[in-house]
Coordinates of C-alpha atoms in Angstrom, one line a residue:
M52 CA 106.8 22.4 -97.4
T53 CA 109.0 22.3 -94.1
T54 CA 109.8 18.8 -92.7
T55 CA 111.3 17.7 -89.6
A56 CA 114.5 16.9 -91.4
D57 CA 114.5 20.4 -92.9
L58 CA 114.2 22.0 -89.2
A59 CA 116.8 19.4 -88.0
A60 CA 119.2 20.6 -90.5
R61 CA 118.9 24.3 -89.6
L62 CA 119.2 23.4 -85.9
R63 CA 122.4 21.5 -86.7
A64 CA 123.9 24.2 -88.6
M65 CA 123.2 26.8 -85.8
P66 CA 126.1 28.2 -83.6
D67 CA 125.7 26.8 -80.1
D68 CA 124.9 30.0 -78.5
E69 CA 122.2 30.7 -80.9
L70 CA 120.7 27.2 -80.5
E71 CA 120.6 27.5 -76.7
R72 CA 118.8 30.8 -76.7
L73 CA 116.2 29.1 -79.2
V74 CA 115.8 26.0 -76.8
V75 CA 115.3 28.6 -73.8
A76 CA 112.8 30.7 -75.6
R77 CA 110.8 27.8 -76.8
R78 CA 110.0 26.6 -73.1
L79 CA 110.4 22.9 -74.0
P80 CA 109.3 20.4 -71.4
A81 CA 111.7 19.3 -68.8
A82 CA 111.4 15.7 -70.1
V83 CA 112.7 16.7 -73.6
L84 CA 115.7 18.4 -72.2
A85 CA 116.5 15.7 -69.6
D86 CA 119.6 13.5 -69.8
S87 CA 117.6 10.3 -70.1
G88 CA 113.9 9.1 -70.0
P89 CA 111.5 8.2 -73.0
Q90 CA 110.8 11.6 -74.3
H91 CA 114.4 13.1 -73.9
A92 CA 116.0 14.4 -77.3
T93 CA 119.0 12.0 -78.4
D94 CA 119.7 13.9 -81.6
F95 CA 118.6 16.9 -83.8
F96 CA 115.8 15.2 -85.3
D97 CA 114.4 14.3 -81.8
L98 CA 114.8 18.1 -81.2
A99 CA 113.2 19.2 -84.4
E100 CA 110.1 16.8 -83.7
A101 CA 109.7 18.3 -80.2
L102 CA 109.6 21.8 -81.5
R103 CA 107.3 20.8 -84.2
S104 CA 104.9 19.2 -81.8
D105 CA 101.3 20.7 -81.4
D106 CA 101.9 21.8 -77.8
A107 CA 105.4 23.3 -78.5
V108 CA 104.4 25.2 -81.4
D109 CA 101.1 26.5 -79.4
A110 CA 103.2 27.6 -76.7
A111 CA 105.6 29.6 -79.0
L112 CA 102.7 31.3 -80.7
E113 CA 101.3 32.4 -77.4
H114 CA 104.2 34.6 -77.1
L115 CA 104.2 36.2 -80.5
P116 CA 102.9 39.9 -81.1
R117 CA 100.2 40.9 -83.4
A118 CA 102.4 41.8 -86.2
T119 CA 104.2 38.6 -86.2
L120 CA 101.2 36.3 -86.2
L121 CA 99.8 38.5 -89.2
A122 CA 103.0 37.7 -91.1
L123 CA 102.7 34.1 -90.3
V124 CA 98.9 33.8 -91.1
H125 CA 99.1 35.9 -94.4
G126 CA 102.6 35.4 -95.5
A127 CA 103.3 39.2 -95.7
G128 CA 104.7 41.8 -93.7
A129 CA 108.1 43.3 -93.0
A130 CA 111.2 41.4 -92.1
D131 CA 111.3 42.7 -88.6
A132 CA 107.7 41.6 -88.1
L133 CA 108.7 38.1 -89.0
A134 CA 112.0 38.2 -87.0
P135 CA 110.4 36.9 -83.6
A136 CA 109.0 33.9 -85.4
V137 CA 112.5 33.1 -87.1
A138 CA 114.2 33.3 -83.9
L139 CA 111.9 30.8 -82.3
G140 CA 112.4 28.4 -85.2
L141 CA 108.9 28.8 -86.6
A142 CA 110.1 30.1 -89.9
D143 CA 113.2 30.1 -91.9
P144 CA 115.3 33.1 -92.7
D145 CA 113.8 33.5 -96.1
G146 CA 110.2 33.6 -94.7
G147 CA 109.1 30.3 -95.2
V148 CA 106.6 29.2 -92.6
D149 CA 106.8 25.6 -91.0
D150 CA 104.1 23.3 -92.2
A151 CA 103.4 22.4 -88.4
V152 CA 103.0 26.0 -87.5
G153 CA 100.7 26.6 -90.5
A154 CA 98.6 23.9 -89.2
R155 CA 98.5 25.1 -85.5
L156 CA 97.7 28.7 -86.9
A157 CA 94.8 27.3 -88.9
A158 CA 93.3 25.5 -86.1
H159 CA 94.1 27.9 -83.1
P160 CA 90.6 29.3 -81.9
D161 CA 91.8 32.5 -80.9
L162 CA 93.1 33.6 -84.4
G163 CA 90.0 33.7 -86.3
A164 CA 89.9 37.5 -86.2
L165 CA 93.3 37.5 -87.7
R166 CA 92.4 35.4 -90.4
D167 CA 89.1 37.1 -91.4
A168 CA 90.0 40.9 -90.5
P169 CA 93.7 41.2 -90.4
D170 CA 93.4 45.1 -90.1
A171 CA 91.0 45.3 -87.2
D172 CA 91.4 48.3 -85.0
G173 CA 93.3 48.1 -81.7
P174 CA 91.7 49.1 -78.4
S175 CA 92.9 52.5 -78.7
E176 CA 91.3 53.0 -82.2
Q177 CA 88.1 51.5 -81.1
T178 CA 87.5 53.4 -77.8
G179 CA 89.7 56.4 -78.2
D180 CA 92.4 57.3 -75.9
P181 CA 92.1 54.8 -72.9
R182 CA 93.2 57.5 -70.6
Q183 CA 90.5 59.9 -71.6
G184 CA 88.0 60.4 -68.6
A185 CA 90.5 59.1 -66.0
A186 CA 91.1 61.2 -62.8
P187 CA 94.1 63.5 -63.2
D188 CA 97.3 62.4 -61.3
D189 CA 96.9 64.9 -58.4
E190 CA 98.4 64.9 -55.1
R191 CA 95.9 62.9 -53.6
D192 CA 96.5 60.0 -55.9
R193 CA 100.2 60.2 -55.3
A194 CA 99.7 60.4 -51.5
A195 CA 97.4 57.3 -51.7
G196 CA 99.8 55.4 -53.7
A197 CA 102.8 56.2 -51.4
E198 CA 100.6 55.2 -48.6
Q199 CA 99.9 51.7 -50.0
A200 CA 103.4 51.3 -51.0
F201 CA 104.4 52.0 -47.3
A202 CA 101.9 49.4 -46.1
T203 CA 103.0 46.7 -48.5
M204 CA 106.6 47.2 -47.8
T205 CA 106.0 47.0 -43.9
V206 CA 104.2 43.7 -44.6
L207 CA 107.1 42.4 -46.9
A208 CA 109.6 43.4 -44.4
E209 CA 108.1 41.7 -41.5
L210 CA 107.6 38.4 -43.7
V211 CA 111.4 38.8 -44.5
R212 CA 111.9 38.7 -40.7
A213 CA 109.7 35.8 -40.2
V214 CA 111.4 34.0 -42.9
D215 CA 114.9 34.6 -41.3
Q216 CA 113.9 33.3 -38.0
G217 CA 112.9 30.0 -39.8
G218 CA 109.2 30.7 -39.2
V219 CA 108.0 29.8 -42.8
R220 CA 107.6 26.2 -43.9
E221 CA 105.7 24.9 -46.8
L222 CA 103.5 21.7 -46.8
V223 CA 104.4 18.6 -48.5
K224 CA 102.2 19.2 -51.3
G225 CA 103.4 22.6 -51.8
G226 CA 102.4 26.2 -50.3
I227 CA 101.8 27.2 -46.8
G228 CA 99.0 26.0 -44.6
T229 CA 95.9 28.1 -43.7
P230 CA 97.1 28.1 -39.8
L231 CA 100.5 29.5 -40.7
A232 CA 99.0 32.2 -43.2
R233 CA 96.9 33.1 -40.4
T234 CA 99.5 33.5 -37.9
L235 CA 101.8 35.2 -40.3
G236 CA 99.0 37.4 -41.2
E237 CA 98.5 38.5 -37.5
R238 CA 102.1 39.1 -37.0
V239 CA 102.7 41.2 -40.1
G240 CA 99.5 43.0 -39.8
A241 CA 97.7 41.6 -43.3
E242 CA 94.9 39.5 -44.2
A243 CA 95.8 35.8 -44.2
E244 CA 94.5 35.5 -47.7
V245 CA 97.2 37.8 -49.2
V246 CA 100.2 36.2 -47.2
S247 CA 100.9 33.7 -49.8
D248 CA 100.9 36.3 -52.8
R249 CA 103.3 38.5 -50.6
L250 CA 105.6 35.4 -50.1
A251 CA 105.5 34.6 -53.9
L252 CA 106.4 38.5 -54.4
L253 CA 109.5 38.1 -52.0
A254 CA 110.5 35.1 -54.0
R255 CA 110.1 36.5 -57.4
V256 CA 112.3 39.9 -56.4
G257 CA 115.0 37.5 -54.8
Y258 CA 114.5 38.5 -51.1
A259 CA 113.5 35.2 -49.8
D260 CA 114.0 31.5 -51.3
P261 CA 111.3 28.7 -50.6
G262 CA 114.4 26.2 -50.9
E263 CA 113.5 22.7 -50.0
G264 CA 110.4 23.4 -48.0
V265 CA 111.9 25.8 -45.4
W266 CA 112.1 29.3 -46.7
T267 CA 115.2 31.2 -46.1
T268 CA 116.2 34.9 -46.4
T269 CA 118.8 36.0 -49.1
D270 CA 121.6 38.2 -48.6
D271 CA 119.7 40.8 -50.9
G272 CA 116.7 40.5 -48.7
R273 CA 118.7 41.3 -45.6
T274 CA 120.3 44.2 -47.3
W275 CA 117.0 45.5 -48.2
L276 CA 115.7 45.7 -44.6
T277 CA 118.6 48.0 -43.8
T278 CA 118.0 50.4 -46.6
D279 CA 116.0 53.8 -46.2
W280 CA 112.4 53.8 -47.4
P281 CA 112.8 55.5 -50.6
E282 CA 115.6 53.1 -51.7
R283 CA 113.4 50.2 -50.4
W284 CA 110.6 51.2 -52.7
T285 CA 112.8 51.8 -55.8
G286 CA 114.7 48.8 -55.1
L287 CA 111.5 46.5 -54.7
V288 CA 109.9 47.9 -57.8
G289 CA 113.0 47.7 -59.9
R290 CA 113.4 44.1 -59.2
W291 CA 109.8 43.3 -59.8
W292 CA 109.7 45.2 -63.0
S293 CA 112.9 43.4 -64.2
S294 CA 111.4 39.9 -63.6
L295 CA 108.4 40.6 -65.9
D296 CA 108.0 38.7 -69.3
P297 CA 108.8 40.9 -72.3
A298 CA 105.6 40.4 -73.5
V299 CA 104.0 41.8 -70.3
H300 CA 106.3 44.9 -70.9
D301 CA 105.0 45.1 -74.3
V302 CA 101.6 45.3 -73.2
L303 CA 102.0 47.8 -70.3
E304 CA 103.8 50.1 -72.9
T305 CA 100.8 49.8 -75.1
A306 CA 98.4 50.4 -72.2
G307 CA 100.3 53.5 -71.1
D308 CA 99.1 54.8 -67.7
D309 CA 95.6 52.9 -67.7
L310 CA 95.8 49.5 -66.2
R311 CA 92.0 49.2 -65.9
D312 CA 91.6 46.9 -68.9
L313 CA 95.1 45.3 -69.3
V314 CA 93.5 42.1 -70.4
S315 CA 91.8 43.6 -73.4
V316 CA 95.1 45.1 -74.3
G317 CA 97.0 42.1 -74.0
R318 CA 94.5 40.0 -76.2
W319 CA 95.0 42.6 -78.9
R320 CA 98.7 42.8 -78.7
Y321 CA 99.2 39.1 -78.4
P322 CA 96.0 37.3 -79.9
A323 CA 97.1 33.7 -79.2
G324 CA 98.3 34.4 -75.7
S325 CA 95.1 34.4 -73.6
R326 CA 95.7 31.1 -72.1
W327 CA 98.9 32.5 -69.9
L328 CA 98.6 36.2 -70.5
D329 CA 95.2 37.1 -69.1
A330 CA 96.0 35.7 -65.6
T331 CA 99.4 37.2 -65.7
L332 CA 98.1 40.7 -66.5
L333 CA 95.4 40.4 -63.9
Q334 CA 98.2 39.7 -61.4
V335 CA 100.5 42.4 -62.6
A336 CA 97.7 45.1 -62.2
G337 CA 97.1 43.9 -58.8
T338 CA 100.8 44.1 -57.9
A339 CA 101.1 47.5 -59.4
S340 CA 98.2 48.7 -57.1
A341 CA 99.9 47.0 -54.1
L342 CA 103.2 48.5 -54.8
G343 CA 101.7 52.0 -55.1
L344 CA 102.5 52.5 -58.6
A345 CA 98.9 52.7 -59.6
V346 CA 95.8 54.1 -58.0
D347 CA 92.3 53.1 -59.2
G348 CA 93.9 51.5 -62.1
T349 CA 95.9 54.6 -63.2
V350 CA 99.5 54.9 -63.0
T351 CA 100.6 58.0 -61.1
S352 CA 103.6 60.4 -61.9
T353 CA 105.4 59.0 -58.9
G354 CA 104.7 55.4 -60.0
R355 CA 106.4 56.0 -63.3
A356 CA 109.3 57.7 -61.6
V357 CA 109.7 54.9 -59.2
V358 CA 109.7 52.2 -62.0
A359 CA 112.4 54.5 -63.5
G360 CA 114.4 54.1 -60.1
D361 CA 114.1 57.7 -59.1
A362 CA 114.6 57.5 -55.2
G363 CA 114.2 61.3 -55.0
A364 CA 110.3 61.0 -56.0
A365 CA 109.6 58.2 -53.9
A366 CA 111.0 60.3 -50.9
T367 CA 108.7 63.2 -51.8
D368 CA 105.6 61.2 -51.5
L369 CA 106.4 58.5 -48.8
P370 CA 105.5 59.4 -45.3
P371 CA 108.3 61.4 -43.7
T372 CA 110.3 59.3 -41.0
V373 CA 110.5 60.3 -37.3
D374 CA 113.4 60.4 -34.8
T375 CA 111.6 59.9 -31.6
V376 CA 109.2 57.6 -29.9
Y377 CA 106.7 57.8 -27.0
L378 CA 107.9 55.4 -24.1
Q379 CA 104.8 54.7 -22.1
H380 CA 104.5 53.6 -18.3
D381 CA 103.0 50.3 -19.4
L382 CA 106.2 49.5 -21.3
T383 CA 104.5 50.1 -24.7
V384 CA 106.4 52.2 -27.3
I385 CA 104.5 54.0 -29.8
A386 CA 106.3 55.4 -32.9
P387 CA 104.2 58.5 -34.4
G388 CA 105.5 57.7 -37.9
P389 CA 107.9 55.5 -39.8
L390 CA 111.3 55.2 -38.2
T391 CA 114.5 54.9 -40.0
P392 CA 115.7 51.4 -40.5
A393 CA 118.6 52.0 -38.2
D394 CA 116.4 53.4 -35.5
D395 CA 113.7 50.5 -36.0
A396 CA 116.6 48.0 -35.6
A397 CA 118.1 49.7 -32.4
L398 CA 114.4 49.5 -31.0
R399 CA 113.9 45.9 -31.9
V400 CA 116.9 44.9 -30.0
V401 CA 115.1 45.7 -26.5
A402 CA 111.4 45.5 -27.6
D403 CA 109.1 43.3 -29.8
L404 CA 106.8 44.9 -32.5
E405 CA 103.2 44.4 -31.7
A406 CA 101.4 46.2 -34.3
P407 CA 103.2 47.2 -37.6
G408 CA 102.2 50.3 -39.5
L409 CA 102.5 54.1 -39.9
A410 CA 102.1 54.5 -36.1
A411 CA 103.8 51.2 -35.1
R412 CA 103.6 49.8 -31.4
Y413 CA 106.3 48.0 -29.8
R414 CA 106.5 46.4 -26.2
V415 CA 109.4 46.1 -23.7
S416 CA 109.1 42.9 -21.6
E417 CA 111.3 41.0 -19.5
D418 CA 111.8 38.5 -22.2
S419 CA 112.7 41.1 -24.6
V420 CA 115.1 42.8 -22.1
R421 CA 116.8 39.3 -21.3
R422 CA 117.3 38.7 -25.1
A423 CA 119.1 41.9 -25.5
L424 CA 121.3 41.4 -22.3
R425 CA 122.1 37.8 -23.8
A426 CA 122.9 39.1 -27.0
G427 CA 125.7 41.0 -25.6
H428 CA 124.1 44.5 -24.8
T429 CA 124.7 46.2 -21.4
K430 CA 122.2 47.7 -19.3
E431 CA 123.9 51.0 -19.8
A432 CA 123.7 50.8 -23.5
L433 CA 120.1 49.6 -23.5
L434 CA 119.1 52.6 -21.3
A435 CA 121.2 55.0 -23.4
S436 CA 119.6 53.8 -26.7
L437 CA 116.0 54.3 -25.1
D438 CA 116.8 57.6 -23.8
R439 CA 118.0 58.7 -27.4
L440 CA 114.9 57.6 -28.9
S441 CA 112.3 58.8 -26.4
A442 CA 110.7 62.2 -26.9
T443 CA 110.1 62.4 -23.2
G444 CA 112.8 60.4 -21.5
V445 CA 112.8 56.8 -20.1
P446 CA 109.8 56.2 -17.8
Q447 CA 110.7 54.9 -14.1
P448 CA 108.8 51.5 -14.7
L449 CA 110.9 50.9 -17.8
A450 CA 114.1 51.9 -16.2
Y451 CA 113.3 49.6 -13.2
L452 CA 112.6 46.7 -15.5
V453 CA 115.6 47.0 -17.4
D454 CA 117.9 47.4 -14.0
Q455 CA 115.9 44.4 -12.4
V456 CA 116.5 42.0 -15.3
A457 CA 120.1 43.0 -15.9
G458 CA 120.6 42.5 -11.9
R459 CA 119.8 39.0 -12.2
D460 CA 120.3 38.0 -15.8
G461 CA 123.5 37.7 -17.4
G462 CA 125.5 37.3 -13.9
I463 CA 126.4 33.6 -14.7
V464 CA 128.6 33.2 -17.8
V465 CA 129.2 29.8 -19.1
D466 CA 132.3 29.3 -21.3
V467 CA 134.2 26.5 -23.0
D468 CA 137.2 25.3 -21.0
A469 CA 140.8 25.2 -22.4
S470 CA 140.4 21.7 -23.8
G471 CA 137.5 22.7 -25.8
T472 CA 135.3 19.9 -24.2
G473 CA 134.3 20.9 -20.8
A474 CA 132.7 24.1 -19.4
V475 CA 133.7 26.8 -17.1
V476 CA 131.1 28.7 -15.3
H477 CA 131.8 32.3 -13.9
G478 CA 129.6 34.1 -11.3
T479 CA 129.5 35.7 -7.9
P480 CA 130.5 33.6 -4.8
D481 CA 126.8 33.6 -3.5
Q482 CA 125.5 32.5 -6.8
L483 CA 127.9 29.7 -7.3
D484 CA 127.3 28.5 -3.6
L485 CA 123.8 28.0 -4.6
I486 CA 124.6 26.2 -7.7
G487 CA 127.2 23.9 -6.2
V488 CA 124.9 22.6 -3.6
D489 CA 121.8 22.3 -5.8
A490 CA 120.7 18.8 -5.8
E491 CA 119.2 19.0 -9.4
L492 CA 122.8 19.8 -10.7
R493 CA 124.8 17.2 -8.7
Q494 CA 125.2 15.2 -11.9
L495 CA 127.4 17.9 -13.5
T496 CA 130.0 17.0 -10.8
W497 CA 131.4 20.4 -10.3
E498 CA 134.9 21.5 -9.3
R499 CA 135.6 24.9 -7.7
P500 CA 139.0 26.0 -8.3
D501 CA 138.3 29.4 -6.7
L502 CA 135.3 31.4 -5.4
T503 CA 134.0 32.8 -8.7
T504 CA 134.6 29.8 -10.8
L505 CA 133.2 26.4 -11.4
V506 CA 134.3 23.8 -13.7
T507 CA 132.8 20.6 -15.1
H508 CA 133.6 18.1 -17.9
H509 CA 130.4 18.5 -19.4
P510 CA 129.8 20.5 -22.6
A511 CA 129.4 24.2 -22.2
H512 CA 125.7 24.3 -23.9
V513 CA 124.7 21.4 -21.9
V514 CA 125.6 23.1 -18.8
Q515 CA 123.9 26.4 -19.6
A516 CA 120.8 24.6 -20.5
A517 CA 120.6 22.7 -17.1
L518 CA 121.2 26.1 -15.4
E519 CA 118.4 27.6 -17.3
E520 CA 116.2 24.7 -16.4
Q521 CA 116.7 25.5 -12.9
R522 CA 116.1 29.1 -13.5
Y523 CA 119.7 30.3 -12.8
P524 CA 120.3 33.3 -15.3
A525 CA 123.2 31.6 -17.4
V526 CA 124.4 33.2 -20.5
L527 CA 126.3 31.2 -23.0
T528 CA 129.4 33.0 -24.5
A529 CA 129.8 33.1 -28.3
A530 CA 132.7 30.9 -28.4
A531 CA 130.8 28.1 -26.3
R532 CA 127.9 27.9 -28.6
P533 CA 127.5 24.8 -30.7
A534 CA 127.3 25.2 -34.5
T535 CA 123.9 25.6 -35.5
R536 CA 122.2 23.1 -37.7
V537 CA 119.2 23.7 -40.2
A538 CA 116.2 21.7 -39.3
P539 CA 115.4 19.0 -41.9
P540 CA 113.2 20.4 -44.6
V541 CA 109.4 19.3 -44.8
R542 CA 109.8 18.3 -48.2
R543 CA 112.8 17.4 -50.7
R544 CA 112.9 18.9 -54.2
A545 CA 115.0 17.5 -56.8
A546 CA 117.9 19.8 -57.5
G547 CA 116.9 21.5 -60.7
R548 CA 118.6 23.4 -63.3
T549 CA 118.0 26.8 -64.8
P550 CA 116.4 26.7 -68.4
E551 CA 119.8 28.2 -69.6
Q552 CA 121.7 25.2 -67.8
A553 CA 119.4 22.6 -69.1
A554 CA 119.6 24.1 -72.6
H555 CA 123.4 24.0 -72.6
A556 CA 123.6 20.6 -71.5
L557 CA 121.3 19.4 -74.2
V558 CA 123.4 21.2 -77.1
E559 CA 126.5 19.8 -75.6
R560 CA 125.0 16.3 -75.6
L561 CA 123.5 16.5 -79.2
R562 CA 126.8 17.8 -80.5
L563 CA 128.6 14.7 -78.8
T564 CA 126.1 12.3 -79.9
T565 CA 126.7 13.5 -83.6
R566 CA 130.5 13.2 -83.3
R567 CA 130.8 9.9 -81.8
G568 CA 128.0 7.9 -83.8
E569 CA 128.7 4.5 -84.8
A570 CA 128.3 5.5 -88.5
E571 CA 130.2 8.4 -90.2
P572 CA 128.4 11.6 -89.0
E573 CA 127.0 12.5 -92.4
Q574 CA 126.0 9.1 -93.1
E575 CA 124.2 9.0 -89.5
W576 CA 122.6 12.3 -90.6
L577 CA 121.6 10.9 -94.0
G578 CA 120.2 7.8 -92.7
R579 CA 117.9 9.8 -90.2
Q580 CA 116.6 11.9 -92.8
I581 CA 115.5 8.7 -94.9
D582 CA 114.0 7.2 -92.0
L583 CA 111.7 10.2 -91.2
A584 CA 110.8 10.0 -95.0
V585 CA 109.9 6.4 -94.6
R586 CA 107.6 7.2 -91.6
G587 CA 106.1 10.1 -93.2
R588 CA 106.0 8.2 -96.4
T589 CA 107.6 11.5 -98.1
P590 CA 109.2 11.3 -101.7
V591 CA 112.9 12.4 -101.5
R592 CA 115.7 12.9 -104.0
V593 CA 118.6 10.6 -103.2
T594 CA 121.9 11.3 -104.7
V595 CA 124.1 8.2 -105.0
R596 CA 127.7 8.0 -105.8
M597 CA 128.2 5.3 -108.6
P598 CA 131.1 2.8 -108.9
D599 CA 132.6 5.1 -111.7
G600 CA 132.8 8.0 -109.3
S601 CA 129.9 10.0 -110.9
E602 CA 126.7 10.9 -108.9
H603 CA 123.2 9.8 -110.1
P604 CA 119.9 11.3 -108.4
F605 CA 117.1 9.0 -107.7
S606 CA 113.5 10.1 -106.7
I607 CA 112.1 7.5 -104.6
V608 CA 109.5 7.1 -101.6
P609 CA 111.6 5.1 -99.2
T610 CA 109.9 2.1 -97.5
S611 CA 112.7 1.0 -95.2
V612 CA 116.2 1.6 -94.0
A613 CA 117.8 -1.7 -92.7
A614 CA 121.0 -3.4 -92.9
G615 CA 122.9 -0.5 -94.4
R616 CA 120.4 -0.4 -97.5
V617 CA 117.7 2.0 -98.4
R618 CA 114.5 0.4 -100.1
G619 CA 112.1 2.3 -101.8
R620 CA 109.7 2.8 -104.9
D621 CA 111.4 4.8 -107.8
T622 CA 108.7 7.4 -108.8
G623 CA 110.4 8.1 -112.2
V624 CA 110.3 4.4 -113.5
D625 CA 107.9 2.9 -110.9
V626 CA 110.1 0.2 -109.8
E627 CA 111.6 -1.1 -106.4
R628 CA 115.1 0.0 -105.8
T629 CA 117.5 -0.8 -103.3
L630 CA 120.4 1.6 -102.6
P631 CA 123.4 1.1 -100.3
L632 CA 123.3 3.8 -97.6
S633 CA 127.1 4.1 -97.7
L634 CA 127.0 5.4 -101.2
V635 CA 124.2 8.0 -100.5
V636 CA 125.7 11.6 -100.9
S637 CA 122.7 13.7 -100.0
V638 CA 119.0 13.6 -99.3
E639 CA 116.4 16.4 -100.3
S640 CA 112.9 16.3 -99.7
E641 CA 110.5 16.4 -102.7
A642 CA 107.3 17.0 -100.8

């Protein structure tokens, strides 16, 4: 019989790093790992009780493979089969199964087949090779997978840009609202129903962070946008693959190239894991299809290569990039194929994306040209970039628009003055004449040291906003821009710790509590063992140091521990005994 005291002793004897790994692997509730609260673990006995609770044992059994469960149920099997259970504290190194684990194994509804027919054949033996009858991995499937991967990466890239612009916020209750999902779906060219899933994928691979209600783009996400398409594909798939649970990797390895019935394979490999594994495997199969790794439930050869990080195979199947676009007289820009990230970025400087996809459509407008000019690009640079990308040159209407906007926008520059508090406005004499006499701007109290300069004591960004309001094309220099502040989040989340950090803090706290107890550490430990025996009415063998220095064992069923004394019924002579706790040398369970 294994008791809480036995497990607590094993936990106490573990090295810190091994104990931390066990705590992380057991996925204990946050309330147990917390520094305070009614459920938090104050010593190794509390931790042992938490690990032996029904919910904790069930959660551990759900992540054990078939061979390990067989070893636990039938008490037989190779040592390596039982090793995962030992690592989770469900069995001792000698193969002894914890009584709490045995009870949960007997009560688990999904383990009847293991108890009744331990040698039942797996899916492959029942139905033959799961890949038999599947369509061959031909060029058509590879092309279809690559096209699906390109479509998904296009959606993800546009979502990363939307996040980077601060356009993604969560509701107070969590998740994004339906109106925002619909708006984002229209922007990125996807159904509103899949937007949440794609955002979750971005968070999973570390390209975006939900934060405290306002999503933000990570440095890795920005870097991903600048990489070429093959590296985009392999990088995205590699991060997704690395984020999967080891049990999922095991199931995928068992399933091979056939993902059509992952749930059945998962239930055979992890008989107790249906509660969490079924939904996870369905999601994995869907994501594999969305990422172009599998077509009609079968992994393609390119899909396997992409998982392995082979960018060459990805480049072979992905649609080839184009280096020219068609500039239309109606100011639209048509890309006949995927642009390289560099060319796409150059085009986005002066145009807005209207329709993403293999044949993307952009549009140049007065606002987009003004935005480019205000970002520091000159008219000549914009026209040169458009001419480089165009297959037929720059149409006259487009060149006229750029010239017209450049002629009237950016001619007035607002800079900070030498003191750092006021503003200096530079422009042509005619422009400044109009500004100086404008009644709506009189409150700025202008001073004019020369024909091309106006000076005011108001801050530069206030001056620029006032000029913009009166339709003067004023540009604020980079030095004059105020420091940007992030808008307050929709909701606040408590600063959480990673499971590793929480486990490390717990182990440190338990070690410290053991060292600084009011009683001697060993006496405190023995007292807790006896206290557990009292609560469980468990017989124990108590070894007591006698006055002459000798040691004498007593087999008792303890009834109380109080005032430094242990009271209990001596099972050998059937009398009540009272033993000083300070003289107790050891306590061993006799259950």
